[in-house]
Tab-separated table of C-alpha atoms in Angstrom:
chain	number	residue	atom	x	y	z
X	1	UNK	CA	131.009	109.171	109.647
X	2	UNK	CA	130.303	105.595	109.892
X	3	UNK	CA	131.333	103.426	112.407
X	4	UNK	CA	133.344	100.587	112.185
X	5	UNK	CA	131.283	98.181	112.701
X	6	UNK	CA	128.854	99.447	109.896
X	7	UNK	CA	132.201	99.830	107.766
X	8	UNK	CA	132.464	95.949	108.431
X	9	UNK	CA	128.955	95.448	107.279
X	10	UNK	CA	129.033	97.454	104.361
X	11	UNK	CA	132.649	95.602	102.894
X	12	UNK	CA	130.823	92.529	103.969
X	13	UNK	CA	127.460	92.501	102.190
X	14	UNK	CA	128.124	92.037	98.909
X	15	UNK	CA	130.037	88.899	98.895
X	16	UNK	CA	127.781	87.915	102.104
X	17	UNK	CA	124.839	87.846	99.498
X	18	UNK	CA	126.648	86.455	97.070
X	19	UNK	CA	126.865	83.045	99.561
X	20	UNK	CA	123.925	83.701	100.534
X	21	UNK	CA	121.565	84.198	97.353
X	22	UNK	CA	122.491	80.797	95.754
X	23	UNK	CA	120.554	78.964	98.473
X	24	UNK	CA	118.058	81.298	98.968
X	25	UNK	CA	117.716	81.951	94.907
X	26	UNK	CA	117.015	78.077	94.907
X	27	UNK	CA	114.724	77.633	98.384
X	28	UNK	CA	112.427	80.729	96.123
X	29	UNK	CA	112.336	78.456	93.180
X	30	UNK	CA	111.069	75.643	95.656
X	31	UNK	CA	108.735	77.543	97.118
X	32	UNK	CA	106.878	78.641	94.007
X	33	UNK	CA	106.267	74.370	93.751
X	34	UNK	CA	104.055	75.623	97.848
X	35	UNK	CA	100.646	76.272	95.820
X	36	UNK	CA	100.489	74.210	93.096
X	37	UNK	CA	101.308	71.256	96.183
X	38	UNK	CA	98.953	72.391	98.656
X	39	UNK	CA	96.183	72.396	96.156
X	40	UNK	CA	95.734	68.868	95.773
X	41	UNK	CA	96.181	68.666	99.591
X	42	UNK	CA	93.556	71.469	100.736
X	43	UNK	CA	90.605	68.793	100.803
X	44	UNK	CA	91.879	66.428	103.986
X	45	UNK	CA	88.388	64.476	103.262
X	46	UNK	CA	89.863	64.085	99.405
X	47	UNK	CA	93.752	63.534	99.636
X	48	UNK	CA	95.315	62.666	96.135
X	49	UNK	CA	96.713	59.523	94.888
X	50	UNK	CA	100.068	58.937	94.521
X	51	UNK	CA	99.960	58.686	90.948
X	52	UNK	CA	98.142	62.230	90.445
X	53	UNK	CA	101.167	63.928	93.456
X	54	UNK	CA	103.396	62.117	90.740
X	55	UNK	CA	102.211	63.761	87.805
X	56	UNK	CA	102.093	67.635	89.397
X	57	UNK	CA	105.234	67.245	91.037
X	58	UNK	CA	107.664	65.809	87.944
X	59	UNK	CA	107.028	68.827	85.446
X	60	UNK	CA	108.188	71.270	88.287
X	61	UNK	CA	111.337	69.096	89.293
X	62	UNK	CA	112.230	68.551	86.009
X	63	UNK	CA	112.253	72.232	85.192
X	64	UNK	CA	114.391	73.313	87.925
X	65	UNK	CA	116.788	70.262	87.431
X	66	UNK	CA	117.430	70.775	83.668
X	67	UNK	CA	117.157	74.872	84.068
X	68	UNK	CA	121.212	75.183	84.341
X	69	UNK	CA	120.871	78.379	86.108
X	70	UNK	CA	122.044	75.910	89.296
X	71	UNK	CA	123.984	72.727	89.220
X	72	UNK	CA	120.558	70.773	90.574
X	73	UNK	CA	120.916	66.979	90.795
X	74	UNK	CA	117.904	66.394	92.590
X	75	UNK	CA	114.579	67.465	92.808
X	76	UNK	CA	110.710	66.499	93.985
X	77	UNK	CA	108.029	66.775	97.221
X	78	UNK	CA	108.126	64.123	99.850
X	79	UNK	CA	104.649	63.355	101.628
X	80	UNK	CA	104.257	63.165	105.363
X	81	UNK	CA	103.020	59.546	106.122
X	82	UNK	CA	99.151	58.999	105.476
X	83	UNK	CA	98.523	61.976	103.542
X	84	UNK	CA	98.559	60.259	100.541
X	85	UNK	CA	95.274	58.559	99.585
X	86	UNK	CA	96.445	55.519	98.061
X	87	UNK	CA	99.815	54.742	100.044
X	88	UNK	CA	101.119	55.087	103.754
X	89	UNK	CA	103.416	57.139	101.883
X	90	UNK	CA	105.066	58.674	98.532
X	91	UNK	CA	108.205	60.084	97.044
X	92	UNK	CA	108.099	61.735	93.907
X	93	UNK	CA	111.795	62.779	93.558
X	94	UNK	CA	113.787	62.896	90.558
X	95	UNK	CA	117.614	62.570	90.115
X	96	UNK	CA	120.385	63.330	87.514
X	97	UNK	CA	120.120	64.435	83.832
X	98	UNK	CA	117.568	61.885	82.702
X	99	UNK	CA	115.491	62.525	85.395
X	100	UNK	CA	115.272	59.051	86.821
X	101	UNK	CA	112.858	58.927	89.529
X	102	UNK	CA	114.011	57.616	92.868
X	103	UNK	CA	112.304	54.557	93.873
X	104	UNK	CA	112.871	52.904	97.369
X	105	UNK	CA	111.951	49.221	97.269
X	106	UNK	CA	110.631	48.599	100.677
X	107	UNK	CA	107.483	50.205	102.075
X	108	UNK	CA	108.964	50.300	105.476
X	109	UNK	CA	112.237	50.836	105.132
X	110	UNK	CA	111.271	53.680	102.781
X	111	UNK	CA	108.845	55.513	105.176
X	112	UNK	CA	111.679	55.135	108.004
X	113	UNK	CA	114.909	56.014	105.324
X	114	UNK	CA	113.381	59.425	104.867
X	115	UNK	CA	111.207	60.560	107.936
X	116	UNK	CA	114.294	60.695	110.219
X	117	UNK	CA	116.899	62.182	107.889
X	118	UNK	CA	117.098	66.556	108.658
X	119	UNK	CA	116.176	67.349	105.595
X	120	UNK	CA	112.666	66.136	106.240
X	121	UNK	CA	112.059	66.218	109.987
X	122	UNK	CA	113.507	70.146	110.255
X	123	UNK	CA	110.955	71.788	108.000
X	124	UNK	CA	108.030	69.613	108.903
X	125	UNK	CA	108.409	70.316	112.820
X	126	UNK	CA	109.552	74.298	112.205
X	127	UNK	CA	107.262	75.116	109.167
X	128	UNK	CA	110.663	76.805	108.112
X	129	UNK	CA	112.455	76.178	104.970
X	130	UNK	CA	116.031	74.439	105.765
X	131	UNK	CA	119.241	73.606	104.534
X	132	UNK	CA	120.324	70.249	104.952
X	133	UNK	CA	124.238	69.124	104.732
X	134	UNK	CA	126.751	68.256	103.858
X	135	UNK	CA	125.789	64.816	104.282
X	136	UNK	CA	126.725	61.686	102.172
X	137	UNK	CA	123.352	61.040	100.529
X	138	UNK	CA	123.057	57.151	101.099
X	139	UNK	CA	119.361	56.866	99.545
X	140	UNK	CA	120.190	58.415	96.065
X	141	UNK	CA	123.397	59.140	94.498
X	142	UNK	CA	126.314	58.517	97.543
X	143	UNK	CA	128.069	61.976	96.833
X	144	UNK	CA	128.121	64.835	99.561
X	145	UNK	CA	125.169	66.548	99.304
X	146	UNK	CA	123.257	69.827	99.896
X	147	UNK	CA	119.343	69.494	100.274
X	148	UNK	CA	117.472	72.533	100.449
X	149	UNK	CA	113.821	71.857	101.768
X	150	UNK	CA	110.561	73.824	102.315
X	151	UNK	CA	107.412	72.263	103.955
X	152	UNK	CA	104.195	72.335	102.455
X	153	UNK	CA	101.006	72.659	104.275
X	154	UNK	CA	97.308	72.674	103.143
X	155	UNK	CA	94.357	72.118	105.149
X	156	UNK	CA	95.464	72.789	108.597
X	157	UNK	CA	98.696	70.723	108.416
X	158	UNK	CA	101.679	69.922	106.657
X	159	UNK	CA	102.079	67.238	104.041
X	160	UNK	CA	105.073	67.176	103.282
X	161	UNK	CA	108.079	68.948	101.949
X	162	UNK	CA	110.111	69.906	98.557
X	163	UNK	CA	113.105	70.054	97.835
X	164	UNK	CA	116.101	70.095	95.472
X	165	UNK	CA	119.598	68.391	95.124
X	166	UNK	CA	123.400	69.450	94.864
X	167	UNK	CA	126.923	68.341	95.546
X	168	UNK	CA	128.872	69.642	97.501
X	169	UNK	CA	131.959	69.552	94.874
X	170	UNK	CA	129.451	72.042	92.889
X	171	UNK	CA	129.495	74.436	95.627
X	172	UNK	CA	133.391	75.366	95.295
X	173	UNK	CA	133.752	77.552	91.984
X	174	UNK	CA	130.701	79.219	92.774
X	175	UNK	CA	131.205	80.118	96.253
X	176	UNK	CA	134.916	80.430	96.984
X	177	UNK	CA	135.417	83.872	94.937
X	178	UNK	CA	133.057	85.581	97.419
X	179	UNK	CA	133.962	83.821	100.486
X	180	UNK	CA	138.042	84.758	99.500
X	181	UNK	CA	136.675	88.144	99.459
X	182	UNK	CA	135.392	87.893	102.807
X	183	UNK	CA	138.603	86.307	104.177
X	184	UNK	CA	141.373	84.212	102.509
X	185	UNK	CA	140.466	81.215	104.813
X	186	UNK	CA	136.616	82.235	104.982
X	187	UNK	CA	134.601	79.054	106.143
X	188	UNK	CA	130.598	78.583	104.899
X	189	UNK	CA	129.449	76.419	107.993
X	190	UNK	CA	126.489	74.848	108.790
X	191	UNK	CA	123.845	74.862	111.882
X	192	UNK	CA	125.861	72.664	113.888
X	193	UNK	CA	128.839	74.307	112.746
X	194	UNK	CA	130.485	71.926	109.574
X	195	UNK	CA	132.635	72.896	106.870
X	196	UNK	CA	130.499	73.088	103.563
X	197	UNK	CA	132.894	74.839	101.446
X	198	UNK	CA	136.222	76.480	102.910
X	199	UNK	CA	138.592	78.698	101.292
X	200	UNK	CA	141.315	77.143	103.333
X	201	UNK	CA	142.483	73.896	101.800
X	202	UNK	CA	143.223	72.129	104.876
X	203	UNK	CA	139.402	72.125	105.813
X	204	UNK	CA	137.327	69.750	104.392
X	205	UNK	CA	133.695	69.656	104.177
X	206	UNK	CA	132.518	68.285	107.034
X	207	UNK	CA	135.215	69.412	109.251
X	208	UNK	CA	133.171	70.488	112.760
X	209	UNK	CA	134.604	73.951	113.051
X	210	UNK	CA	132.494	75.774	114.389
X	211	UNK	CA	129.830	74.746	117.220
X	212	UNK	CA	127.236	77.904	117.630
X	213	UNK	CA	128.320	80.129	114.719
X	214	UNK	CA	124.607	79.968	113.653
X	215	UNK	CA	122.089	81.467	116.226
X	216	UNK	CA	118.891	81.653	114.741
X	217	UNK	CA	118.822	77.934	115.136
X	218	UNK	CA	120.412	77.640	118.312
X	219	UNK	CA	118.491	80.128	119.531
X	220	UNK	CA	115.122	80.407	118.645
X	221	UNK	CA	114.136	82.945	121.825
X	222	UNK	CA	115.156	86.344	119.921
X	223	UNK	CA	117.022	88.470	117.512
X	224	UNK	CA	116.261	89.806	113.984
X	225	UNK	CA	116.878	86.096	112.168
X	226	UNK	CA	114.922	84.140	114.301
X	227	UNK	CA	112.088	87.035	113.544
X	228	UNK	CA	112.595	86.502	110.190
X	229	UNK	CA	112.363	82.908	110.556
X	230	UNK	CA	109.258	83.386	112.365
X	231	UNK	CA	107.683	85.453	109.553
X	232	UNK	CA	108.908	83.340	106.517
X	233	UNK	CA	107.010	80.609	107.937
X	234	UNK	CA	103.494	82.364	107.612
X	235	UNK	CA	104.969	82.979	103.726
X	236	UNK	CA	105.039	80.549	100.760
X	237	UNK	CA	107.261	83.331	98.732
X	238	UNK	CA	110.222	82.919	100.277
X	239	UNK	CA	112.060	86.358	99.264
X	240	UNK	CA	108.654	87.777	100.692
X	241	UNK	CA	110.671	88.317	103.870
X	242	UNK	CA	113.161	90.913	104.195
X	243	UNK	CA	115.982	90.163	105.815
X	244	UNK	CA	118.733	92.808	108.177
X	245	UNK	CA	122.030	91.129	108.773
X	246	UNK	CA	123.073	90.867	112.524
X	247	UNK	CA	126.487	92.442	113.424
X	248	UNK	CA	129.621	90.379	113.197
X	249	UNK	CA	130.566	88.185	116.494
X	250	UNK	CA	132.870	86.055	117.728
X	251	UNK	CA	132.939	82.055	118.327
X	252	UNK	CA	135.728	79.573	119.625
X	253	UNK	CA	136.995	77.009	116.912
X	254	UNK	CA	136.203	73.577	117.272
X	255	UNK	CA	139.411	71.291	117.203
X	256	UNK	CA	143.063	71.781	116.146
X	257	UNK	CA	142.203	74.345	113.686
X	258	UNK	CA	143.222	78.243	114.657
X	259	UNK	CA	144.617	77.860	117.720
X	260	UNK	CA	144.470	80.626	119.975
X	261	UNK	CA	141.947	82.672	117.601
X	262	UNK	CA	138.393	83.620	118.106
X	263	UNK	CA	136.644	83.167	114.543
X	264	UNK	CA	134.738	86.017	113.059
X	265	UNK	CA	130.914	85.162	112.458
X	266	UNK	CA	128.612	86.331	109.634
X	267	UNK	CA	125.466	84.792	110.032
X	268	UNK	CA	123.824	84.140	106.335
X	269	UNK	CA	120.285	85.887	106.423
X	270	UNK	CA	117.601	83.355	107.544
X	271	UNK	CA	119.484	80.483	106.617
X	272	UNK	CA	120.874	78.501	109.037
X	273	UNK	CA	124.769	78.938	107.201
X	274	UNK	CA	127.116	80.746	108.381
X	275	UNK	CA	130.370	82.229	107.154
X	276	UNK	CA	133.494	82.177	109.584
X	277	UNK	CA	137.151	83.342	109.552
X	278	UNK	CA	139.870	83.292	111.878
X	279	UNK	CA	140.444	87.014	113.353
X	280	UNK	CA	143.720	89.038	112.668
């Protein structure tokens, strides 16, 4: 007979991997863009040009972008600085239906605009793919965003990372069935614990609910994610990597919200998401 725990687990998984699998189902589709990057990169004595980074990266982006299999607004590979032969540095990043390619005016304003925002900086220093938001996406579009990233390294060191693009208001009819099977006020948070999506409509994104519902980031010591994270990063496929979901636990809300509940925790496979309810 099972136990209840694995009862919880089992009435869990499906819409679990339903939240799940549309970020990871997009980070894969990323990652195939790994080889085809890291091949112009594996020579460190004969780096590209910008233009020729330009010209691999913008079939790829505009693939994924005008697929419709995700609502993708954004998409492209952002160097590390001096990789690129020609340029201290170089975004080839695309945006919206016509694929207009984002272009930041200033040299150093650029370089600085991008090298300190999460989306870049995670990946690059954890050779982990990451999922950044939701943040209001000042450099392109001003909408709350979701930027999923994966680094790319070639030669002995990483150049650089890819990525793709959505809103955060595209998130809600695809996610909210599973996570109202989960719970009726089921929460998708996060590393540091932010509303993305919420099935209760008094939590908006960005709400800080709930501080330390995601481990494998805060956490990086032990435990089956952060082994998982450790062995994605050796992998450019990233579904290589199987993934066993750690048992259900329990966190303290952040704020006015659920007082006097613990919140129920269901970490989301390697990424660093969560999905959180009140208990009872």
């Amino acid at each position: 007979m099972s136990s209840p725990a694995e009862l919880a687990a089992e009435r869990h998984a499906e819409p679990l991997a339903d939240v799940t699998g549309f970020f990871e189902e997009i980070l894969a589709e990323v990652a195939s863009w790994v080889p085809v990057l890291a091949e112009l990169f594996a020579d460190p004595a004969r780096p590209p040009g910008g233009k020729q980074v330009t010209t691999t990266m913008q079939p790829l982006a505009a693939a994924l972008v005008k697929r419709g299999e995700w609502p993708v607004v954004g998409a492209g590979f952002v160097a590390a600085d001096q990789v690129v032969a020609d340029a201290a540095w170089h975004m080839a990043w695309w945006q919206g239906e016509t694929m207009e390619r984002l272009v930041l005016p200033a040299l150093a304003s650029a370089s600085d605009a991008y090298m300190r925002r999460e989306w870049f900086t995670r990946p690059m220093a954890t050779g982990r793919p990451h999922v950044t938001g939701p943040y209001v996406d000042f450099l392109c579009t001003d909408e709350y965003t979701m930027t999923m990233t994966v680094p790319v390294a070639a030669g002995g060191r990483r150049v650089g990372v890819a990525g793709a693009d959505v809103f955060v208001e595209s998130l809600e009819p695809l996610l909210l069935p599973a996570l109202k099977k989960l719970h009726p006020a089921a929460s998708l948070v996060n590393h540091v614990g932010r509303v993305v999506v919420s099935a209760d409509a008094q939590l908006a994104a960005g709400t800080l609910l709930a501080p330390g519902a995601v481990q494998a980031l805060a956490d990086q010591q032990g435990g089956i994610a952060a082994q998982a994270l450790a062995a994605a990063e050796s992998s450019s496929d990233f579904e290589a990597v199987a993934y066993l979901p750690a048992a259900p636990r329990t966190v303290l809300p952040r704020g006015e919200h659920y007082p006097g509940f613990k919140l129920t925790v269901l970490e989301c496979g390697r990424l660093p998401l969560a999905v959180v309810y009140p208990e009872g």
